[in-house]
């Protein structure tokens, strides 16, 4: 477990929770903390806490450990508290989104058809004193400047060098503009004009908008300008779906001084995404500030006031950060030691003097939580335990296990299991995407399955994100082929290593992982005793045709999926050869299908036709329909997620007892 680091005087980590039964609910009932921010002076932390049917903006006083509530909203209010920030130590800025319904006019006279009511979601920026008083809405007294009087507003830059001011984006009468706002009065002043397609701005170290992104369904156009200039200069465009999941150009924050912006870029010469400074006045990149050795560079640590670089990071199998000032590295190293090198600690925020670090920590054997680290005293203090109902002593460690693919490529997987020896039943769990990845830390579903006694394996197969452009692109056009082979090779490695019982292996996955689960029992039936597909694709050709019908033959959305999977016309036979629905007769293992009825990403029809195909082949499969549920579990109702966990556990127990 977590321990004290000798010589640094750390406090104890999250205390032991009361013992609760390790049922599904204890892995799901999470203290949902969002947008935690530390006050510039380092004395208080503001955050949003969400629970079933309620939300609160809370402030924790670090000196006396007292909580106070600034704002609250109930589910019936139809308001989401989105984020919270600070302006100085005395004022809090809050973002909220409200749902409003525009009533349609009744049919009269010649208008015999009644239009439907329309629902809109409108975002607003508010501020109040840190004790909850003097609530002010930005654009107060000037709402007519917003489009139709109801345009949304959102935060752009906290402007740490400008007292009492923040920079916000607003859907105004000319498009999406950038406005300077006085947090005490709500008065605003236009800083930049955008278009109706503008999706975001990026500021430089002086707080001036120097980059603008205009977005259509298929293309993101990039504009730049010098600090203080008014005219925008085209700087390029990104066919965003072709580059889905690829950090070819991602602004990550203002740089030190005018015109400077930190960006993550992957060029043709670099295996991994690198961190650069971009000069918006010239459109040129500086020399790489950091290039990941094993994985893509990720969000760096940036000083909140000076915008100077504090640390650079990469996330290969594990997150690794290196400070610019060598004197600070001992603290980063000590944090890793404090958590027994069994956690991922990511910086959320820091005080204005960079002496207090607010961290989100995710650890397989501890869950998740917020911590505060004081550099001056080298003291670590736990603030919030996100999973208080879990019996932490019964959680399982996660190890990084290296293995070789059949072509010799070096790969790795996260393996979560209770300590033990001998061959055990195993669940292989490929992630969705496929251009996504698993992260090292607490994975509630993996831990739940490990608690049932299974070895849980999450392979980093080719096609996954984060390990360089070549690694990701190796998965293009390889559904059911190379990517599936990498998953199969992880299973074979665990069997050869004497960990897994070859006769008791099941495959479980969601989205792309759901496809991989079905493909596993269809293409390699000798490997698996059962499969669970959650919102998985079963017929690649039909899925591609649906995307083409919905988005258009020439859309970049369809072109991306054609590039990722194949052409539904030219590659028809090849796609059928790896479509589980078409291979139902080869499947002998039991299959459980779970799908949200309102899934627009992978329509429930994909599970319905899979069920029909299995039934026709004499292998009935059960389809669990989740009412009013979309593609993403974090949008599901709590009871529906509990049901998913319990259905999966019961199915695995039946087939892997």
mmCIF file of C-alpha atoms in Angstrom, residues 291-499:
data_model
loop_
_atom_site.group_PDB
_atom_site.id
_atom_site.type_symbol
_atom_site.label_atom_id
_atom_site.label_comp_id
_atom_site.label_asym_id
_atom_site.label_seq_id
_atom_site.Cartn_x
_atom_site.Cartn_y
_atom_site.Cartn_z
ATOM 1 C CA UNK A 291 10.298 14.344 -27.506
ATOM 2 C CA UNK A 292 8.939 11.214 -25.865
ATOM 3 C CA UNK A 293 11.338 8.308 -25.898
ATOM 4 C CA UNK A 294 8.728 5.524 -25.641
ATOM 5 C CA UNK A 295 5.391 7.296 -25.983
ATOM 6 C CA UNK A 296 3.846 10.513 -27.204
ATOM 7 C CA UNK A 297 4.445 13.667 -25.206
ATOM 8 C CA UNK A 298 1.384 14.623 -23.166
ATOM 9 C CA UNK A 299 0.187 17.690 -21.238
ATOM 10 C CA UNK A 300 3.228 19.459 -19.713
ATOM 11 C CA UNK A 301 3.316 21.250 -16.366
ATOM 12 C CA UNK A 302 3.056 24.996 -17.029
ATOM 13 C CA UNK A 303 3.511 27.734 -14.416
ATOM 14 C CA UNK A 304 0.075 29.339 -13.944
ATOM 15 C CA UNK A 305 1.461 32.871 -13.753
ATOM 16 C CA UNK A 306 4.611 33.150 -15.856
ATOM 17 C CA UNK A 307 3.538 30.360 -18.241
ATOM 18 C CA UNK A 308 7.095 28.998 -18.054
ATOM 19 C CA UNK A 309 7.591 25.265 -18.524
ATOM 20 C CA UNK A 310 7.975 23.384 -15.237
ATOM 21 C CA UNK A 311 7.974 19.757 -16.395
ATOM 22 C CA UNK A 312 7.541 17.678 -19.535
ATOM 23 C CA UNK A 313 5.747 14.325 -19.578
ATOM 24 C CA UNK A 314 5.196 11.249 -21.693
ATOM 25 C CA UNK A 315 2.766 8.382 -21.111
ATOM 26 C CA UNK A 316 4.039 5.067 -22.437
ATOM 27 C CA UNK A 317 3.040 2.094 -20.283
ATOM 28 C CA UNK A 318 3.499 4.448 -17.300
ATOM 29 C CA UNK A 319 3.417 8.228 -16.955
ATOM 30 C CA UNK A 320 6.880 9.787 -16.611
ATOM 31 C CA UNK A 321 7.521 13.500 -15.966
ATOM 32 C CA UNK A 322 10.857 15.329 -15.946
ATOM 33 C CA UNK A 323 11.220 18.800 -14.410
ATOM 34 C CA UNK A 324 13.105 21.607 -16.139
ATOM 35 C CA UNK A 325 14.693 22.611 -12.816
ATOM 36 C CA UNK A 326 16.697 19.577 -11.616
ATOM 37 C CA UNK A 327 16.069 20.626 -8.000
ATOM 38 C CA UNK A 328 12.364 19.925 -8.416
ATOM 39 C CA UNK A 329 12.855 16.436 -9.810
ATOM 40 C CA UNK A 330 13.458 14.984 -6.355
ATOM 41 C CA UNK A 331 9.894 15.917 -5.436
ATOM 42 C CA UNK A 332 8.443 14.262 -8.532
ATOM 43 C CA UNK A 333 10.514 11.169 -7.779
ATOM 44 C CA UNK A 334 9.398 11.256 -4.148
ATOM 45 C CA UNK A 335 5.748 11.345 -5.218
ATOM 46 C CA UNK A 336 6.287 8.174 -7.204
ATOM 47 C CA UNK A 337 8.021 6.548 -4.247
ATOM 48 C CA UNK A 338 5.245 7.680 -1.905
ATOM 49 C CA UNK A 339 2.753 5.673 -3.930
ATOM 50 C CA UNK A 340 5.113 2.669 -4.092
ATOM 51 C CA UNK A 341 5.485 3.245 -7.853
ATOM 52 C CA UNK A 342 1.945 1.886 -8.144
ATOM 53 C CA UNK A 343 -0.004 4.980 -9.156
ATOM 54 C CA UNK A 344 -0.412 7.626 -11.825
ATOM 55 C CA UNK A 345 -0.300 11.125 -10.390
ATOM 56 C CA UNK A 346 -1.344 13.889 -12.777
ATOM 57 C CA UNK A 347 -1.062 17.599 -12.042
ATOM 58 C CA UNK A 348 -4.439 19.368 -12.057
ATOM 59 C CA UNK A 349 -3.456 22.817 -10.856
ATOM 60 C CA UNK A 350 -0.891 24.691 -8.785
ATOM 61 C CA UNK A 351 -0.785 27.842 -6.705
ATOM 62 C CA UNK A 352 0.490 31.089 -8.201
ATOM 63 C CA UNK A 353 3.936 30.570 -6.655
ATOM 64 C CA UNK A 354 4.009 26.944 -7.899
ATOM 65 C CA UNK A 355 4.640 25.754 -4.336
ATOM 66 C CA UNK A 356 1.401 23.812 -3.885
ATOM 67 C CA UNK A 357 0.433 21.112 -6.369
ATOM 68 C CA UNK A 358 -3.092 19.775 -6.723
ATOM 69 C CA UNK A 359 -2.881 16.200 -8.007
ATOM 70 C CA UNK A 360 -5.298 13.576 -9.267
ATOM 71 C CA UNK A 361 -3.971 10.172 -8.274
ATOM 72 C CA UNK A 362 -5.211 6.883 -9.731
ATOM 73 C CA UNK A 363 -3.845 3.676 -8.222
ATOM 74 C CA UNK A 364 -4.939 0.075 -8.832
ATOM 75 C CA UNK A 365 -4.923 -0.844 -5.143
ATOM 76 C CA UNK A 366 -6.268 2.455 -3.793
ATOM 77 C CA UNK A 367 -8.814 3.805 -6.256
ATOM 78 C CA UNK A 368 -8.755 7.484 -7.165
ATOM 79 C CA UNK A 369 -8.422 10.653 -5.167
ATOM 80 C CA UNK A 370 -7.347 14.275 -4.955
ATOM 81 C CA UNK A 371 -4.131 15.116 -3.108
ATOM 82 C CA UNK A 372 -2.331 18.320 -2.219
ATOM 83 C CA UNK A 373 1.476 18.390 -2.198
ATOM 84 C CA UNK A 374 3.283 21.266 -0.486
ATOM 85 C CA UNK A 375 6.756 21.727 -2.003
ATOM 86 C CA UNK A 376 7.974 23.924 0.872
ATOM 87 C CA UNK A 377 7.212 21.336 3.570
ATOM 88 C CA UNK A 378 7.382 18.255 1.319
ATOM 89 C CA UNK A 379 4.021 17.224 2.738
ATOM 90 C CA UNK A 380 1.348 15.175 0.941
ATOM 91 C CA UNK A 381 -2.231 15.565 2.092
ATOM 92 C CA UNK A 382 -5.232 13.525 0.893
ATOM 93 C CA UNK A 383 -8.288 15.638 0.113
ATOM 94 C CA UNK A 384 -10.940 13.413 -1.482
ATOM 95 C CA UNK A 385 -11.343 9.639 -1.778
ATOM 96 C CA UNK A 386 -13.402 9.037 -4.932
ATOM 97 C CA UNK A 387 -14.375 5.446 -3.991
ATOM 98 C CA UNK A 388 -15.125 5.522 -0.246
ATOM 99 C CA UNK A 389 -17.310 2.378 -0.341
ATOM 100 C CA UNK A 390 -14.550 0.102 -1.633
ATOM 101 C CA UNK A 391 -12.714 -2.261 0.663
ATOM 102 C CA UNK A 392 -9.290 -1.168 -0.554
ATOM 103 C CA UNK A 393 -7.482 -4.104 1.040
ATOM 104 C CA UNK A 394 -9.137 -6.503 -1.394
ATOM 105 C CA UNK A 395 -8.217 -4.618 -4.588
ATOM 106 C CA UNK A 396 -5.716 -6.136 -6.988
ATOM 107 C CA UNK A 397 -2.333 -4.882 -8.228
ATOM 108 C CA UNK A 398 -1.842 -4.046 -11.893
ATOM 109 C CA UNK A 399 1.417 -4.989 -13.574
ATOM 110 C CA UNK A 400 2.858 -4.061 -16.953
ATOM 111 C CA UNK A 401 3.589 -7.329 -18.755
ATOM 112 C CA UNK A 402 5.737 -7.300 -21.891
ATOM 113 C CA UNK A 403 5.084 -9.805 -24.653
ATOM 114 C CA UNK A 404 6.040 -10.378 -28.271
ATOM 115 C CA UNK A 405 3.625 -10.494 -31.188
ATOM 116 C CA UNK A 406 3.928 -13.349 -33.662
ATOM 117 C CA UNK A 407 5.929 -11.098 -36.016
ATOM 118 C CA UNK A 408 8.360 -10.209 -33.220
ATOM 119 C CA UNK A 409 6.968 -6.737 -32.420
ATOM 120 C CA UNK A 410 7.365 -5.824 -28.744
ATOM 121 C CA UNK A 411 4.013 -5.165 -27.067
ATOM 122 C CA UNK A 412 2.752 -4.809 -23.510
ATOM 123 C CA UNK A 413 -0.453 -5.321 -21.546
ATOM 124 C CA UNK A 414 -1.853 -4.273 -18.188
ATOM 125 C CA UNK A 415 -2.533 -7.365 -16.089
ATOM 126 C CA UNK A 416 -4.760 -6.990 -13.031
ATOM 127 C CA UNK A 417 -5.104 -9.953 -10.692
ATOM 128 C CA UNK A 418 -5.001 -10.908 -7.063
ATOM 129 C CA UNK A 419 -1.614 -12.245 -5.949
ATOM 130 C CA UNK A 420 -1.335 -15.969 -6.447
ATOM 131 C CA UNK A 421 0.236 -18.752 -8.436
ATOM 132 C CA UNK A 422 -0.941 -21.483 -10.734
ATOM 133 C CA UNK A 423 -3.206 -21.295 -13.738
ATOM 134 C CA UNK A 424 -6.381 -19.294 -13.260
ATOM 135 C CA UNK A 425 -9.401 -18.285 -15.356
ATOM 136 C CA UNK A 426 -8.671 -15.197 -17.430
ATOM 137 C CA UNK A 427 -10.595 -12.353 -19.047
ATOM 138 C CA UNK A 428 -8.925 -10.504 -21.923
ATOM 139 C CA UNK A 429 -10.364 -7.023 -22.298
ATOM 140 C CA UNK A 430 -9.361 -5.051 -25.444
ATOM 141 C CA UNK A 431 -10.183 -1.337 -25.279
ATOM 142 C CA UNK A 432 -12.497 0.622 -27.575
ATOM 143 C CA UNK A 433 -11.545 3.096 -30.255
ATOM 144 C CA UNK A 434 -9.532 1.431 -31.625
ATOM 145 C CA UNK A 435 -7.425 4.623 -31.712
ATOM 146 C CA UNK A 436 -7.608 4.975 -27.946
ATOM 147 C CA UNK A 437 -5.711 3.377 -25.082
ATOM 148 C CA UNK A 438 -5.911 2.079 -21.528
ATOM 149 C CA UNK A 439 -4.053 4.007 -18.820
ATOM 150 C CA UNK A 440 -2.196 2.715 -15.811
ATOM 151 C CA UNK A 441 -4.220 3.294 -12.664
ATOM 152 C CA UNK A 442 -7.548 2.323 -11.159
ATOM 153 C CA UNK A 443 -9.877 0.728 -13.704
ATOM 154 C CA UNK A 444 -13.183 0.028 -11.965
ATOM 155 C CA UNK A 445 -14.383 -2.638 -14.425
ATOM 156 C CA UNK A 446 -11.038 -4.455 -14.491
ATOM 157 C CA UNK A 447 -10.875 -4.365 -10.689
ATOM 158 C CA UNK A 448 -14.436 -5.652 -10.401
ATOM 159 C CA UNK A 449 -13.620 -8.613 -12.637
ATOM 160 C CA UNK A 450 -10.362 -9.271 -10.761
ATOM 161 C CA UNK A 451 -12.350 -9.289 -7.518
ATOM 162 C CA UNK A 452 -14.359 -12.198 -8.944
ATOM 163 C CA UNK A 453 -11.111 -14.174 -9.160
ATOM 164 C CA UNK A 454 -10.119 -13.594 -12.792
ATOM 165 C CA UNK A 455 -6.817 -12.506 -14.273
ATOM 166 C CA UNK A 456 -7.731 -9.441 -16.371
ATOM 167 C CA UNK A 457 -5.513 -8.642 -19.368
ATOM 168 C CA UNK A 458 -5.724 -5.329 -21.268
ATOM 169 C CA UNK A 459 -3.390 -5.519 -24.298
ATOM 170 C CA UNK A 460 -1.878 -2.448 -25.958
ATOM 171 C CA UNK A 461 -2.412 -3.782 -29.478
ATOM 172 C CA UNK A 462 -1.230 -2.012 -32.613
ATOM 173 C CA UNK A 463 -3.737 0.619 -33.647
ATOM 174 C CA UNK A 464 -3.810 1.999 -30.095
ATOM 175 C CA UNK A 465 -3.026 5.662 -29.429
ATOM 176 C CA UNK A 466 -0.137 7.079 -27.427
ATOM 177 C CA UNK A 467 2.739 4.938 -28.685
ATOM 178 C CA UNK A 468 3.639 6.961 -31.776
ATOM 179 C CA UNK A 469 2.137 7.548 -35.189
ATOM 180 C CA UNK A 470 3.512 4.398 -36.811
ATOM 181 C CA UNK A 471 2.112 2.237 -34.009
ATOM 182 C CA UNK A 472 -1.348 3.783 -34.366
ATOM 183 C CA UNK A 473 -1.397 3.649 -38.152
ATOM 184 C CA UNK A 474 -0.338 0.002 -38.125
ATOM 185 C CA UNK A 475 -3.906 -0.778 -37.126
ATOM 186 C CA UNK A 476 -5.528 0.951 -40.106
ATOM 187 C CA UNK A 477 -7.392 -1.590 -42.220
ATOM 188 C CA UNK A 478 -6.532 -4.315 -39.716
ATOM 189 C CA UNK A 479 -9.859 -5.000 -38.027
ATOM 190 C CA UNK A 480 -9.955 -8.748 -37.449
ATOM 191 C CA UNK A 481 -6.374 -9.073 -38.675
ATOM 192 C CA UNK A 482 -3.205 -7.594 -37.135
ATOM 193 C CA UNK A 483 -5.011 -5.888 -34.237
ATOM 194 C CA UNK A 484 -6.868 -9.102 -33.454
ATOM 195 C CA UNK A 485 -3.649 -11.114 -33.715
ATOM 196 C CA UNK A 486 -2.027 -8.848 -31.106
ATOM 197 C CA UNK A 487 -4.911 -9.584 -28.717
ATOM 198 C CA UNK A 488 -4.659 -13.326 -29.434
ATOM 199 C CA UNK A 489 -0.909 -13.219 -28.840
ATOM 200 C CA UNK A 490 -1.473 -11.665 -25.406
ATOM 201 C CA UNK A 491 -3.708 -14.614 -24.530
ATOM 202 C CA UNK A 492 -1.120 -17.103 -25.754
ATOM 203 C CA UNK A 493 1.621 -15.342 -23.780
ATOM 204 C CA UNK A 494 -0.350 -15.576 -20.533
ATOM 205 C CA UNK A 495 -1.053 -19.258 -21.165
ATOM 206 C CA UNK A 496 2.602 -19.998 -22.020
ATOM 207 C CA UNK A 497 3.688 -18.093 -18.896
ATOM 208 C CA UNK A 498 1.634 -20.486 -16.752
ATOM 209 C CA UNK A 499 -0.735 -17.763 -15.535
#
